[in-house]
Amino acid sequence: MLLYKPFTPIVLIGLIVPAIAQTPVKIMPLGDSITEWGCWRAYLWDKLQQGGIKNIDFVGSVNSTTICSISDWDRNNEGHAGYLATDIANNNDLVGWLSSAAPDIVLMHLGTNDIANNKPTLEIITAFSTLVDQMRASKPTMTILVAKIIPLSFNNQSLVDLNNAISPWALSKTATASPIDVVDQYTGFSISDLRDGVHPNDSGDQKIANAWYLPLVNAINAIQAPVRVALEFTA
């Protein structure tokens, strides 16, 4: 398992070199309204394109109508406003989404609505395990990037408790064939980066995109190359 903390000074070990593959790497942004409505997906897509990572395809059953400053980007995603991770797991919603989209990589930012509805940490983490099992049933070599989620203007201690539980959970659940990497979207993200106490404003969207970028490039290159690139981030 790799833990990415993008908002501290970093030492990068390993070289990220875009690789060319015949089949585009399919990437599913999975989440709630923060994913469905967020322009971070546009910023992330543009950052990948500018970095020469072009042989990719964002996938999902949702085609976002969000208006962003980036005009040309892949809008497909699996963000569902109002959805709880616990409900997605209990209702087996992800099974159908995975069957239709067939992603190689999942970017998961879930748990905000669970926290807003006072779901306990253990119940959310159990739901995460169910979702990972469903991802691996869809593709045994699925690469899974799980976010420590962005702050809320309320119930934030419960959110911090969830975030603190994610790394040990991921370490226990990761597998060589199907790695789980944790991406810290919380550190360096402030309430001022929220437009309404829940959803990111433009500065927040850019921070989210920046945090996803290096872990995602590493995951893409690992799929397109025979050897997984190692990254280490230290303060």
C-alpha positions as a printed NumPy array, in Angstrom:
array([[  0.   ,   0.   ,   0.   ],
       [  1.196,   3.504,  -0.786],
       [  0.052,   6.518,   1.226],
       [  0.104,   9.767,  -0.714],
       [  0.262,  13.056,   1.211],
       [  0.4  ,  15.651,  -1.558],
       [  0.38 ,  18.851,   0.435],
       [  3.747,  18.464,   2.202],
       [  7.247,  18.838,   0.694],
       [  8.069,  15.64 ,  -1.126],
       [ 10.921,  13.445,  -2.096],
       [ 10.092,  11.477,  -5.227],
       [ 11.711,   8.113,  -5.771],
       [ 11.066,   6.573,  -9.149],
       [ 10.524,   8.073, -12.551],
       [  7.082,   8.695, -13.962],
       [  7.203,   8.191, -17.695],
       [  4.003,   8.041, -19.723],
       [  3.728,   4.738, -21.524],
       [  1.873,   3.903, -24.693],
       [ -0.586,   1.045, -24.735],
       [ -2.97 ,  -0.216, -27.396],
       [ -6.006,  -0.165, -25.122],
       [ -6.86 ,   2.964, -23.12 ],
       [ -6.712,   2.607, -19.356],
       [-10.243,   2.956, -17.973],
       [-10.555,   5.11 , -14.877],
       [-13.758,   5.294, -12.8  ],
       [-14.154,   8.329, -10.518],
       [-16.482,   6.878,  -7.842],
       [-18.219,   8.99 ,  -5.24 ],
       [-21.105,  11.254,  -4.379],
       [-21.906,  14.853,  -5.376],
       [-18.3  ,  15.883,  -4.685],
       [-17.42 ,  13.634,  -7.611],
       [-20.515,  14.152,  -9.776],
       [-20.521,  17.948,  -9.603],
       [-16.825,  18.609,  -9.042],
       [-14.641,  20.342, -11.603],
       [-11.686,  18.489, -10.088],
       [-12.324,  15.812, -12.716],
       [-11.88 ,  18.415, -15.461],
       [ -8.671,  19.708, -13.877],
       [ -7.366,  16.171, -13.419],
       [ -8.173,  15.226, -17.022],
       [ -6.435,  18.361, -18.303],
       [ -3.412,  17.791, -16.071],
       [ -3.077,  14.236, -17.394],
       [ -3.347,  15.43 , -20.996],
       [ -0.782,  18.169, -20.425],
       [  1.503,  15.581, -18.847],
       [  1.322,  13.364, -21.939],
       [ -1.017,  10.812, -20.332],
       [ -3.504,  10.591, -23.201],
       [ -4.304,   6.912, -23.622],
       [ -6.985,   6.953, -20.929],
       [-10.754,   6.899, -20.638],
       [-12.814,   8.192, -17.714],
       [-15.759,   5.794, -17.37 ],
       [-19.08 ,   5.608, -15.55 ],
       [-22.824,   5.794, -16.071],
       [-22.994,   9.53 , -15.268],
       [-22.174,  12.149, -17.899],
       [-21.675,  15.323, -15.913],
       [-23.189,  18.604, -17.107],
       [-21.026,  20.637, -14.738],
       [-19.666,  23.793, -16.365],
       [-15.952,  24.17 , -15.709],
       [-13.178,  26.432, -16.96 ],
       [-11.77 ,  23.433, -18.856],
       [-13.925,  22.972, -21.945],
       [-12.646,  19.715, -23.418],
       [-12.618,  16.849, -20.933],
       [-14.021,  13.371, -20.421],
       [-17.162,  13.853, -18.325],
       [-17.996,  10.213, -17.594],
       [-17.946,   9.297, -13.913],
       [-19.717,   7.295, -11.228],
       [-20.543,  10.156,  -8.873],
       [-24.054,  10.   ,  -7.401],
       [-25.276,  12.994,  -5.43 ],
       [-26.641,  12.089,  -2.003],
       [-25.424,   8.484,  -2.054],
       [-23.919,   6.86 ,   1.023],
       [-21.089,   4.335,   0.785],
       [-23.067,   2.086,   3.106],
       [-26.115,   2.184,   0.829],
       [-24.066,   1.598,  -2.325],
       [-22.567,  -1.486,  -0.67 ],
       [-25.796,  -2.796,   0.84 ],
       [-27.765,  -2.301,  -2.38 ],
       [-25.029,  -3.773,  -4.605],
       [-25.22 ,  -0.674,  -6.811],
       [-21.55 ,  -0.888,  -7.711],
       [-21.888,  -4.346,  -9.256],
       [-23.92 ,  -3.04 , -12.183],
       [-21.804,   0.071, -12.596],
       [-18.649,  -2.019, -12.794],
       [-20.217,  -4.448, -15.239],
       [-21.116,  -1.618, -17.613],
       [-17.931,   0.443, -17.33 ],
       [-15.268,  -2.268, -16.771],
       [-12.659,   0.071, -15.196],
       [ -9.011,  -0.769, -14.631],
       [ -8.622,   1.868, -11.898],
       [-11.141,   3.214,  -9.397],
       [-10.722,   6.617,  -7.717],
       [-12.96 ,   6.423,  -4.636],
       [-13.952,   9.475,  -2.602],
       [-16.84 ,   8.218,  -0.476],
       [-18.083,   8.621,   3.079],
       [-19.169,  12.258,   3.219],
       [-22.888,  11.488,   3.192],
       [-22.353,   8.652,   5.656],
       [-20.73 ,  11.113,   8.059],
       [-23.55 ,  13.612,   7.471],
       [-26.016,  10.844,   8.397],
       [-24.069,   9.865,  11.513],
       [-23.01 ,   6.436,  10.298],
       [-20.315,   4.958,  12.586],
       [-16.779,   4.526,  11.312],
       [-16.875,   0.731,  11.495],
       [-20.011,   0.563,   9.357],
       [-18.43 ,   2.787,   6.692],
       [-15.178,   0.819,   6.678],
       [-17.142,  -2.424,   6.382],
       [-18.919,  -0.93 ,   3.374],
       [-15.54 ,  -0.025,   1.855],
       [-14.483,  -3.668,   2.178],
       [-17.642,  -4.793,   0.394],
       [-17.011,  -2.305,  -2.409],
       [-13.405,  -3.486,  -2.811],
       [-14.59 ,  -7.108,  -2.949],
       [-17.043,  -6.131,  -5.687],
       [-14.309,  -4.306,  -7.605],
       [-12.068,  -7.366,  -7.476],
       [-14.915,  -9.638,  -8.53 ],
       [-15.252,  -7.399, -11.586],
       [-11.487,  -7.341, -12.25 ],
       [ -9.046,  -9.302, -10.049],
       [ -6.245,  -6.862, -10.927],
       [ -8.216,  -3.712, -10.137],
       [ -6.11 ,  -0.799,  -8.905],
       [ -7.947,   1.114,  -6.193],
       [ -7.118,   4.649,  -5.05 ],
       [ -9.045,   5.512,  -1.883],
       [ -9.253,   9.069,  -0.601],
       [ -9.001,  10.317,   2.899],
       [-11.962,  12.568,   2.248],
       [-12.054,  16.361,   2.279],
       [-13.292,  18.154,   5.416],
       [-16.834,  19.134,   6.301],
       [-17.963,  22.276,   8.11 ],
       [-19.886,  20.004,  10.526],
       [-19.369,  16.526,  12.056],
       [-15.702,  16.952,  11.185],
       [-14.415,  14.903,  14.133],
       [-16.378,  11.92 ,  12.856],
       [-14.838,  12.551,   9.431],
       [-11.353,  12.666,  10.975],
       [-12.078,   9.37 ,  12.749],
       [-13.02 ,   7.811,   9.419],
       [ -9.907,   9.161,   7.726],
       [ -7.739,   7.817,  10.531],
       [ -9.246,   4.37 ,  10.023],
       [ -8.647,   4.289,   6.257],
       [ -4.876,   3.668,   6.218],
       [ -4.886,   0.631,   8.551],
       [ -7.932,  -0.736,   6.733],
       [ -6.231,  -0.322,   3.351],
       [ -3.06 ,  -1.968,   4.638],
       [ -5.078,  -4.997,   5.754],
       [ -7.055,  -5.135,   2.503],
       [ -4.412,  -4.403,  -0.132],
       [ -3.16 ,  -7.206,  -2.382],
       [ -0.228,  -7.558,  -4.752],
       [ -2.497,  -8.176,  -7.733],
       [ -5.003,  -5.512,  -6.699],
       [ -3.287,  -2.758,  -4.7  ],
       [ -5.114,  -0.207,  -2.601],
       [ -3.301,   3.133,  -2.347],
       [ -4.489,   5.836,   0.033],
       [ -4.575,   9.42 ,  -1.234],
       [ -4.723,  12.086,   1.458],
       [ -7.268,  14.632,   0.241],
       [ -7.768,  16.02 ,   3.766],
       [ -4.349,  17.449,   4.645],
       [ -3.937,  20.974,   3.303],
       [ -7.633,  21.287,   2.452],
       [ -9.389,  23.977,   4.505],
       [-12.977,  25.02 ,   5.067],
       [-12.222,  28.049,   2.871],
       [-11.808,  25.579,  -0.023],
       [-15.514,  24.672,   0.318],
       [-18.206,  26.747,  -1.382],
       [-21.036,  25.634,   0.913],
       [-19.431,  23.774,   3.771],
       [-19.553,  20.478,   1.857],
       [-18.569,  20.848,  -1.804],
       [-15.257,  22.197,  -3.12 ],
       [-14.981,  25.623,  -4.69 ],
       [-12.5  ,  26.235,  -7.502],
       [ -9.443,  26.223,  -5.241],
       [-10.738,  23.042,  -3.621],
       [-11.281,  21.368,  -6.984],
       [ -7.719,  22.185,  -7.995],
       [ -6.364,  20.744,  -4.73 ],
       [ -8.344,  17.533,  -5.228],
       [ -7.06 ,  17.174,  -8.792],
       [ -3.48 ,  17.81 ,  -7.708],
       [ -3.722,  15.209,  -4.95 ],
       [ -5.05 ,  12.525,  -7.312],
       [ -2.558,  13.254, -10.09 ],
       [  0.704,  11.558,  -9.058],
       [ -0.933,   8.452,  -7.554],
       [ -3.056,   8.09 , -10.675],
       [ -0.094,   8.505, -13.036],
       [  1.753,   5.872, -11.043],
       [ -1.238,   3.525, -11.318],
       [ -1.588,   4.12 , -15.058],
       [  2.094,   3.464, -15.664],
       [  1.938,   0.305, -13.569],
       [ -0.792,  -1.015, -15.85 ],
       [  0.964,   0.059, -19.032],
       [  4.4  ,  -1.211, -17.936],
       [  5.466,  -4.597, -16.556],
       [  6.993,  -3.138, -13.384],
       [  5.062,  -1.054, -10.884],
       [  6.769,   2.294, -10.301],
       [  7.541,   3.002,  -6.645],
       [  6.813,   6.421,  -5.189],
       [  7.709,   7.626,  -1.73 ],
       [  6.427,  10.886,  -0.3  ],
       [  8.01 ,  12.232,   2.876],
       [  7.728,  15.437,   4.794]])
